Short mmCIF file of C-alpha atoms in Angstrom, two decimals:
data_model
loop_
_atom_site.label_atom_id
_atom_site.label_comp_id
_atom_site.label_asym_id
_atom_site.label_seq_id
_atom_site.Cartn_x
_atom_site.Cartn_y
_atom_site.Cartn_z
CA MET A 1 68.81 140.63 62.68
CA ASP A 2 71.39 142.38 64.86
CA ARG A 3 75.00 142.97 64.05
CA ALA A 4 76.35 140.33 66.46
CA ARG A 5 74.27 137.61 64.84
CA CYS A 6 75.49 138.67 61.42
CA ALA A 7 79.14 138.68 62.52
CA ASN A 8 78.62 135.27 64.05
CA LEU A 9 77.31 133.85 60.77
CA VAL A 10 80.26 135.25 58.86
CA ARG A 11 82.72 133.87 61.42
CA ASP A 12 81.06 130.44 61.25
CA GLY A 13 81.26 130.36 57.47
CA LEU A 14 84.84 131.55 57.20
CA TRP A 15 86.40 129.67 60.09
CA ASP A 16 84.47 127.95 62.89
CA LYS A 17 82.21 125.89 60.60
CA ASN A 18 84.28 126.13 57.42
CA VAL A 19 82.81 123.74 54.83
CA VAL A 20 86.10 122.04 54.00
CA PHE A 21 88.24 122.32 57.12
CA SER A 22 85.61 121.97 59.86
CA GLN A 23 82.57 120.22 58.41
CA LEU A 24 84.70 118.11 56.02
CA LEU A 25 81.92 118.41 53.44
CA ALA A 26 82.25 118.77 49.67
CA MET A 27 85.41 116.66 49.53
CA CYS A 28 84.61 115.41 46.02
CA PRO A 29 84.73 118.78 44.22
CA THR A 30 87.46 119.98 46.60
CA LEU A 31 89.88 117.19 45.70
CA ALA A 32 88.91 117.16 42.04
CA VAL A 33 89.44 120.79 41.05
CA THR A 34 92.17 122.14 43.34
CA THR A 35 95.08 121.49 40.99
CA SER A 36 95.63 125.24 40.81
CA ALA A 37 94.62 128.34 42.76
CA THR A 38 92.69 129.66 39.75
CA ASN A 39 90.62 126.48 39.48
CA GLY A 40 89.85 126.68 43.18
CA LEU A 41 88.72 130.27 42.79
CA GLY A 42 86.44 129.43 39.86
CA MET A 43 84.82 126.51 41.64
CA GLY A 44 84.46 128.50 44.86
CA LEU A 45 82.76 131.49 43.24
CA SER A 46 80.30 129.38 41.20
CA THR A 47 79.42 127.39 44.30
CA THR A 48 78.90 130.57 46.32
CA ALA A 49 76.39 131.88 43.78
CA VAL A 50 74.37 128.66 43.82
CA LEU A 51 74.62 128.39 47.61
CA VAL A 52 73.16 131.87 48.19
CA LEU A 53 70.32 131.23 45.73
CA SER A 54 69.45 127.80 47.13
CA ASN A 55 69.57 129.05 50.74
CA VAL A 56 67.20 131.94 49.91
CA LEU A 57 64.77 129.68 48.03
CA VAL A 58 64.72 127.00 50.71
CA SER A 59 64.24 129.58 53.43
CA MET A 60 61.35 131.19 51.53
CA ILE A 61 59.37 127.94 51.36
CA ARG A 62 60.48 126.54 54.73
CA LYS A 63 57.08 126.94 56.42
CA LEU A 64 55.26 125.13 53.63
CA VAL A 65 57.51 122.10 53.38
CA SER A 66 56.65 119.00 55.40
CA PRO A 67 59.64 117.48 57.14
CA GLU A 68 58.76 114.11 55.58
CA VAL A 69 59.35 115.24 51.99
CA ARG A 70 61.92 118.00 52.56
CA ILE A 71 64.96 116.14 51.17
CA PRO A 72 63.47 115.35 47.71
CA ILE A 73 62.14 118.90 47.49
CA TYR A 74 65.58 120.39 48.27
CA VAL A 75 67.29 118.03 45.82
CA VAL A 76 64.90 119.02 43.02
CA LEU A 77 65.33 122.72 43.83
CA ILE A 78 69.14 122.58 43.88
CA ALA A 79 69.43 120.48 40.72
CA THR A 80 67.05 122.85 38.92
CA LEU A 81 68.98 125.89 40.10
CA VAL A 82 72.31 124.46 38.95
CA THR A 83 70.87 123.57 35.55
CA LEU A 84 69.39 127.05 35.15
CA VAL A 85 72.74 128.66 36.00
CA ASP A 86 74.47 126.29 33.58
CA LEU A 87 72.08 127.08 30.71
CA SER A 88 72.08 130.84 31.18
CA LEU A 89 75.89 131.07 31.50
CA ASN A 90 76.29 128.94 28.38
CA ALA A 91 73.90 131.13 26.40
CA TRP A 92 74.64 134.64 27.62
CA LEU A 93 78.09 134.62 29.26
CA HIS A 94 79.74 132.12 27.00
CA GLU A 95 83.34 133.24 27.59
CA LEU A 96 82.90 132.72 31.33
CA TYR A 97 81.14 129.43 30.68
CA LYS A 98 84.12 128.09 28.77
CA VAL A 99 86.17 128.45 31.95
CA LEU A 100 83.55 127.62 34.60
CA GLY A 101 81.47 125.08 32.64
CA LEU A 102 83.42 122.19 34.06
CA PHE A 103 82.76 123.32 37.64
CA ILE A 104 79.08 124.07 37.34
CA ALA A 105 78.08 120.48 36.62
CA LEU A 106 80.16 119.45 39.65
CA ILE A 107 78.18 121.74 41.97
CA VAL A 108 75.26 119.29 41.86
CA VAL A 109 77.35 116.75 43.77
CA ASN A 110 78.37 119.34 46.36
CA CYS A 111 76.75 118.03 49.52
CA ALA A 112 77.55 121.29 51.32
CA ILE A 113 74.68 122.95 49.46
CA LEU A 114 72.12 120.36 50.56
CA GLY A 115 73.77 120.48 53.97
CA ARG A 116 73.16 124.23 54.39
CA ALA A 117 69.59 123.91 53.06
CA GLU A 118 68.87 121.18 55.59
CA SER A 119 70.71 122.45 58.66
CA PHE A 120 70.37 126.22 58.26
CA ALA A 121 68.05 127.65 55.61
CA SER A 122 65.12 125.42 56.55
CA GLN A 123 65.12 126.89 60.08
CA ASN A 124 66.12 130.54 59.61
CA THR A 125 64.87 133.73 57.98
CA VAL A 126 65.60 134.60 54.36
CA ALA A 127 68.10 137.35 55.24
CA GLU A 128 70.01 135.11 57.66
CA SER A 129 70.05 132.31 55.10
CA ALA A 130 71.43 134.62 52.41
CA ILE A 131 74.24 135.77 54.73
CA ASP A 132 74.94 132.19 55.76
CA GLY A 133 75.12 131.11 52.10
CA LEU A 134 77.48 133.96 51.28
CA ALA A 135 79.75 133.33 54.29
CA MET A 136 79.84 129.55 53.77
CA GLY A 137 80.52 130.07 50.07
CA LEU A 138 83.35 132.52 50.70
CA GLY A 139 84.83 130.20 53.33
CA PHE A 140 84.67 127.37 50.78
CA THR A 141 86.28 129.61 48.14
CA ALA A 142 89.10 130.61 50.49
CA SER A 143 89.77 126.96 51.38
CA LEU A 144 89.88 125.92 47.72
CA VAL A 145 92.21 128.78 46.79
CA ILE A 146 94.57 127.85 49.65
CA ILE A 147 94.57 124.14 48.79
CA GLY A 148 94.93 124.91 45.09
CA GLY A 149 97.69 127.42 45.79
CA VAL A 150 99.72 124.95 47.87
CA ARG A 151 99.30 122.19 45.28
CA GLU A 152 100.17 124.49 42.39
CA LEU A 153 103.22 125.93 44.17
CA VAL A 154 104.62 122.54 45.18
CA GLY A 155 103.67 120.92 41.91
CA GLY A 156 104.79 123.55 39.44
CA GLY A 157 106.29 126.55 41.24
CA THR A 158 103.58 128.95 40.02
CA LEU A 159 100.56 130.68 41.57
CA PHE A 160 97.28 131.66 39.87
CA SER A 161 98.42 130.48 36.46
CA GLY A 162 95.62 130.97 33.92
CA ALA A 163 93.92 133.64 36.06
CA HIS A 164 93.34 135.87 33.03
CA LEU A 165 91.17 133.15 31.47
CA LEU A 166 88.88 133.24 34.51
CA LEU A 167 88.93 136.89 35.53
CA GLY A 168 89.92 138.72 32.34
CA GLU A 169 93.11 140.33 31.02
CA PRO A 170 93.65 142.84 33.88
CA PHE A 171 94.21 139.93 36.24
CA ARG A 172 97.14 138.56 34.28
CA ALA A 173 99.28 140.36 36.86
CA LEU A 174 98.11 137.81 39.44
CA GLU A 175 99.91 135.04 37.57
CA MET A 176 103.18 134.53 39.37
CA THR A 177 106.12 132.23 38.89
CA ILE A 178 107.34 131.90 42.45
CA LEU A 179 110.11 129.42 41.80
CA PRO A 180 111.61 129.96 38.33
CA GLY A 181 113.32 126.89 36.92
CA TYR A 182 111.67 124.67 39.53
CA ARG A 183 110.98 121.25 38.03
CA GLY A 184 107.88 120.56 40.07
CA PHE A 185 106.98 117.89 42.61
CA LEU A 186 104.38 116.23 40.45
CA ILE A 187 102.53 114.26 43.13
CA ALA A 188 101.06 117.50 44.48
CA ILE A 189 99.00 117.95 41.30
CA LEU A 190 97.99 114.29 41.05
CA PRO A 191 94.94 113.03 43.01
CA ALA A 192 97.07 111.62 45.84
CA GLY A 193 98.54 115.07 46.40
CA GLY A 194 95.04 116.44 46.97
CA PHE A 195 94.50 114.07 49.90
CA LEU A 196 97.96 114.84 51.31
CA VAL A 197 97.57 118.62 51.11
CA VAL A 198 94.03 118.62 52.56
CA GLY A 199 95.21 116.33 55.37
CA LEU A 200 98.24 118.46 56.24
CA LEU A 201 96.28 121.73 56.16
CA LEU A 202 93.57 120.17 58.33
CA ALA A 203 96.19 119.02 60.83
CA ALA A 204 97.73 122.51 60.88
CA LYS A 205 94.36 124.17 61.53
CA THR A 206 93.50 121.72 64.32
CA GLN A 207 96.92 122.12 65.93
CA TRP A 208 96.70 125.92 65.78
CA GLU A 209 93.26 125.94 67.39
CA ARG A 210 94.40 123.52 70.08
CA SER A 211 97.46 125.51 71.05
CA ARG A 212 95.37 128.68 71.11
CA ALA A 213 92.82 127.04 73.43
CA GLU A 214 95.63 125.86 75.72
CA ARG A 215 97.11 129.33 75.86
CA ALA A 216 93.70 130.79 76.68
CA ALA A 217 93.22 128.20 79.44
CA ARG A 218 96.62 129.09 80.96
CA VAL A 219 95.78 132.80 80.91
CA ASP A 220 92.46 132.02 82.61
CA ALA A 221 94.23 129.96 85.26
CA VAL A 222 96.70 132.76 85.97
CA THR A 223 94.08 135.48 86.23
CA ALA A 224 91.74 133.35 88.33
CA MET B 1 51.13 128.25 63.06
CA SER B 2 49.40 125.20 64.46
CA ALA B 3 46.98 125.19 61.52
CA LEU B 4 49.96 125.10 59.16
CA ASP B 5 51.46 122.27 61.21
CA ALA B 6 48.26 120.26 60.83
CA ILE B 7 48.19 120.82 57.08
CA ARG B 8 51.84 119.84 56.74
CA ALA B 9 51.20 116.53 58.44
CA ARG B 10 48.55 115.56 55.87
CA LEU B 11 49.71 112.96 53.34
CA LEU B 12 47.86 114.73 50.54
CA TRP B 13 49.71 118.00 51.28
CA GLN B 14 53.07 116.20 51.24
CA ALA B 15 52.44 114.42 47.95
CA GLY B 16 50.86 117.56 46.49
CA SER B 17 53.73 119.84 47.51
CA LEU B 18 56.28 117.45 46.01
CA ALA B 19 54.27 117.34 42.79
CA VAL B 20 53.99 121.14 42.65
CA VAL B 21 57.76 121.58 43.20
CA ALA B 22 58.51 119.01 40.49
CA ALA B 23 56.06 120.68 38.10
CA VAL B 24 57.45 124.16 38.75
CA ALA B 25 61.01 122.86 38.31
CA THR B 26 60.10 121.13 35.03
CA ALA B 27 58.37 124.24 33.73
CA ALA B 28 61.36 126.41 34.67
CA LEU B 29 63.79 124.05 32.94
CA LEU B 30 61.63 123.79 29.82
CA GLY B 31 61.32 127.55 29.64
CA ALA B 32 65.04 128.08 30.20
CA SER B 33 66.00 125.43 27.68
CA HIS B 34 63.69 127.01 25.12
CA ALA B 35 64.95 130.53 25.84
CA THR B 36 68.64 129.62 25.67
CA GLN B 37 68.69 127.07 22.85
CA ALA B 38 69.28 129.50 19.98
CA ASP B 39 72.00 131.39 21.86
CA ILE B 40 73.73 128.17 22.93
CA GLU B 41 73.78 126.87 19.36
CA ALA B 42 75.13 130.19 18.11
CA ALA B 43 77.84 130.10 20.78
CA ALA B 44 78.78 126.52 19.85
CA ALA B 45 79.05 127.51 16.17
CA ARG B 46 81.24 130.48 17.18
CA ASP B 47 83.48 128.17 19.22
CA LEU B 48 83.82 125.82 16.26
CA ALA B 49 84.66 128.66 13.88
CA GLU B 50 87.23 129.97 16.36
CA SER B 51 88.89 126.58 16.80
CA LEU B 52 89.03 126.15 13.01
CA ALA B 53 90.47 129.62 12.50
CA GLN B 54 93.24 128.86 15.03
CA VAL B 55 94.95 126.35 12.75
CA LEU B 56 95.08 128.76 9.82
CA PRO B 57 97.57 131.62 9.53
CA THR B 58 95.91 135.04 9.94
CA GLY B 59 94.24 136.32 6.78
CA PHE B 60 94.80 132.99 5.07
CA ALA B 61 91.20 132.39 4.03
CA ASN B 62 88.18 134.59 3.53
CA ASN B 63 85.22 132.25 3.19
CA ASP B 64 82.71 131.12 5.82
CA LEU B 65 84.37 127.86 6.86
CA LEU B 66 81.27 126.43 8.51
CA LYS B 67 79.36 126.60 5.21
CA ASP B 68 81.98 124.77 3.08
CA VAL B 69 81.90 121.22 4.31
CA VAL B 70 82.61 117.86 2.70
CA THR B 71 82.49 114.42 4.28
CA VAL B 72 85.00 111.65 3.66
CA PRO B 73 85.41 108.20 5.24
CA GLY B 74 87.68 108.72 8.27
CA ALA B 75 90.51 106.55 9.59
CA ASP B 76 88.12 104.81 12.01
CA GLY B 77 85.56 104.08 9.28
CA LYS B 78 83.19 106.76 10.52
CA PRO B 79 82.44 109.75 8.30
CA LEU B 80 84.86 112.62 8.87
CA THR B 81 83.77 116.23 8.45
CA VAL B 82 86.23 118.36 6.51
CA TRP B 83 86.00 122.16 6.39
CA ARG B 84 87.53 123.85 3.37
CA ALA B 85 89.29 127.19 3.53
CA ARG B 86 89.15 129.33 0.41
CA LYS B 87 90.84 132.54 -0.59
CA ASP B 88 88.80 134.33 -3.24
CA GLY B 89 87.04 131.10 -4.15
CA LYS B 90 90.17 128.97 -4.54
CA ILE B 91 90.72 126.14 -2.05
CA VAL B 92 93.85 126.97 -0.03
CA GLY B 93 93.52 124.42 2.75
CA VAL B 94 91.36 121.81 4.41
CA ILE B 95 90.70 121.43 8.14
CA TYR B 96 89.64 118.28 9.93
CA ARG B 97 89.86 116.54 13.28
CA VAL B 98 92.17 113.67 14.08
CA SER B 99 92.68 111.80 17.29
CA GLY B 100 95.58 109.95 18.82
CA THR B 101 96.22 107.94 21.95
CA GLY B 102 98.22 109.58 24.71
CA TYR B 103 99.25 108.52 28.20
CA ALA B 104 95.73 108.89 29.60
CA GLY B 105 93.26 108.25 26.82
CA ALA B 106 92.42 109.99 23.59
CA ILE B 107 94.03 113.25 22.46
CA ARG B 108 91.79 115.14 20.04
CA LEU B 109 93.40 117.49 17.56
CA VAL B 110 92.26 119.75 14.78
CA MET B 111 94.69 120.20 11.89
CA ALA B 112 94.85 122.17 8.65
CA VAL B 113 96.66 120.97 5.52
CA ASP B 114 97.35 122.91 2.33
CA PRO B 115 96.61 121.44 -1.13
CA ASP B 116 100.23 120.24 -1.44
CA GLY B 117 99.90 118.17 1.74
CA ARG B 118 101.89 120.48 4.03
CA VAL B 119 100.72 121.10 7.59
CA LEU B 120 99.36 124.63 8.06
CA GLY B 121 98.68 124.25 11.76
CA VAL B 122 97.74 121.81 14.51
CA ARG B 123 95.95 122.46 17.82
CA VAL B 124 94.97 120.19 20.69
CA VAL B 125 91.24 120.39 21.31
CA GLU B 126 90.93 117.93 24.17
CA HIS B 127 93.27 115.72 26.18
CA HIS B 128 93.62 114.10 29.60
CA GLU B 129 97.40 114.11 29.90
CA THR B 130 99.25 114.71 33.15
CA PRO B 131 99.17 118.38 34.18
CA GLY B 132 102.67 119.84 34.18
CA LEU B 133 104.11 117.11 31.96
CA GLY B 134 101.95 116.07 29.04
CA ASP B 135 100.01 119.31 28.81
CA LYS B 136 102.95 121.00 27.06
CA ILE B 137 101.20 120.00 23.83
CA GLU B 138 98.72 122.84 24.46
CA ARG B 139 99.53 126.00 22.52
CA SER B 140 98.77 128.12 25.60
CA ARG B 141 101.63 126.44 27.49
CA THR B 142 104.43 125.91 24.94
CA ASP B 143 104.87 126.36 21.20
CA TRP B 144 105.85 122.72 20.69
CA ILE B 145 102.77 122.09 18.55
CA GLU B 146 103.97 124.74 16.05
CA GLY B 147 106.83 122.38 15.18
CA PHE B 148 104.62 120.58 12.68
CA ASN B 149 104.01 123.67 10.53
CA GLY B 150 105.25 123.28 6.98
CA HIS B 151 106.00 119.58 7.36
CA SER B 152 104.55 116.98 4.99
CA LEU B 153 104.76 113.23 4.50
CA GLY B 154 107.95 113.54 2.44
CA ASP B 155 109.53 116.25 4.64
CA PRO B 156 110.69 114.83 7.01
CA GLY B 157 110.82 111.29 5.58
CA VAL B 158 108.39 108.70 6.84
CA ASP B 159 110.79 107.18 9.38
CA ARG B 160 111.64 110.64 10.80
CA TRP B 161 107.97 111.29 11.71
CA ALA B 162 108.62 110.35 15.33
CA VAL B 163 109.95 111.82 18.58
CA LYS B 164 113.74 112.07 18.92
CA LYS B 165 113.90 109.08 21.25
CA ASP B 166 112.45 106.96 18.44
CA GLY B 167 114.85 108.35 15.84
CA GLY B 168 112.58 111.13 14.62
CA ILE B 169 112.87 114.92 14.59
CA TYR B 170 110.30 115.99 17.18
CA ASP B 171 111.22 116.84 20.78
CA GLN B 172 109.79 114.75 23.57
CA PHE B 173 109.18 116.29 27.01
CA THR B 174 111.14 115.47 30.13
CA GLY B 175 109.08 112.86 31.91
CA ALA B 176 106.54 112.54 29.11
CA THR B 177 107.36 110.71 25.89
CA ILE B 178 104.09 108.89 25.31
CA THR B 179 102.09 112.12 24.91
CA PRO B 180 104.16 113.72 22.10
CA ARG B 181 104.57 110.29 20.51
CA GLY B 182 100.77 110.01 20.33
CA VAL B 183 100.43 113.50 18.85
CA VAL B 184 103.12 112.89 16.21
CA LYS B 185 101.45 109.65 15.22
CA ALA B 186 98.04 111.32 15.00
CA VAL B 187 99.33 114.15 12.80
CA ARG B 188 101.11 111.66 10.54
CA SER B 189 97.96 109.59 10.18
CA GLY B 190 96.06 112.80 9.42
CA LEU B 191 98.47 113.51 6.56
CA GLU B 192 98.11 109.94 5.29
CA LEU B 193 94.36 110.43 5.27
CA PHE B 194 94.79 113.64 3.30
CA ALA B 195 97.06 111.89 0.77
CA HIS B 196 94.47 109.15 0.38
CA GLU B 197 91.48 111.47 -0.07
CA ARG B 198 93.28 114.40 -1.71
CA GLY B 199 91.54 114.23 -5.07
CA HIS B 200 88.16 114.27 -3.43
CA LEU B 201 89.02 116.95 -0.86
CA ILE B 202 90.45 119.69 -3.01
CA SER B 203 88.29 119.30 -6.11
CA ASP B 204 85.16 121.39 -6.40
CA GLU B 205 83.14 118.56 -7.93
CA GLY B 206 83.21 116.64 -4.62
#
C-alpha cells in the first residue's frame, strides 16, 4: 500500500466520509451519549477499538465468505467481538469498565461498524482495512467530542467535566468551567438538543464545503 | 480464484460456513465467559464493598461488611438485605438500600444508620434525573446529600422531613424540586423501616 492511498483513507475517515457528518450513520449512539465531551470521547474510543478489530477480522475471511450469507456472518462476528471486549474489560480493567460499560453495549447497535465491514473490509486487504477502521473510528470520536462539547458548553458552561473518571487523575486539568455562574440552557443536554446540535453542525459543514467549492471554481475560471 | 468462486456458490459451503462461524463464536464466548466469571464476581463484590464503605465515616467499622448480613422484610414486602458494620465486634451501624421516586423514575440510594437511629451517610447509587438539574443529588456534583448526616426521625420532627418548599428543612434545587423531595421521602422511609426493625437489626441473636 503506498503513502497516497493511506493518506486518502485517513482523509476519508476524518472528513470526506466522516461517519456522523457525511455518512449520517450511527445516529443512535451519537444522539444518546453526547451530553458531554467526555462521554463522546469514551464512546468514540471504545467504538474505534471494536471497529479496527472487526475490520481486520472481516478482511481476513473475505475470500471465504459467500456474498449470500455475508450479513449474518458479519453480525455474528461483530456481536461476538463486542461481547468479548465487554467481558474482558469487566474482568480485568474494571475501573475503566465502570466508565465505559454503558457505551460498550451500545456499540452493537452502531451500524457504522457493519457498514465498514460491508462496504470496505470485505473488499480490501487487511492492512487497508485496519487503517480504514482506525481513521473512521477517530473521525467518529472527533465528531462525538465536538457535538458533546457544544452541548455541554451550551447546556452547562463546562467542557470535559468528569474527564478524570475516564482518563485518570492527570487529566483533571482538562476539566474546564468556561462560563462560571452560567445557569445553563438545559435543552442542549436533553434529547431534542442532540438533534438541534447535530443538525446545525451538519449545516455548517455543508455550507463550508460549498463555499470552498465555489471559491475553487472561481479561481479555476480566472486562471483558465 | 475461480475455484474459490465455484465453492462459494455452493449451498453446502454457505450453510457450512455460517455454521462454522456460529460455532466458533459460541466457543469463544463460552471460553471468555468461563475465563472471566471469577474476576467479574470479585469485581462486583469489590464494587459493593466500596459503595457500602462510602456511607460510613472513615475508620468507623473494622469488620468485613459483606460477611455480616441479615435479611428483614422491606418496605415493598420483598426481603431487604442489611449489612452490619461492627467496630471490635460491637454493632455500630447498619447499611441497606432504599429507593424513592424522582422526576424520571426510581432513585436508588444506599444509607447507613447508627444504633440510635441517626443517619450516618446516604449516597445515590442510581438515578435517571435530568442532567444539570436533578443530578445535584450525586455526591460527586454537590454535597447536598451530606445534609442528612446526624438526622433522625425525631430531629428534625416528622413534619420537617421535607424540602423547604413543603415546610421542611432540606434545600430544593433551582428548577428541580421533585428530585430532592423524592430523596428526602426515601431517606425518611428508610429511617421508619429502621425504627420498625431495630430490635431485630442490632441484636446479635437475629
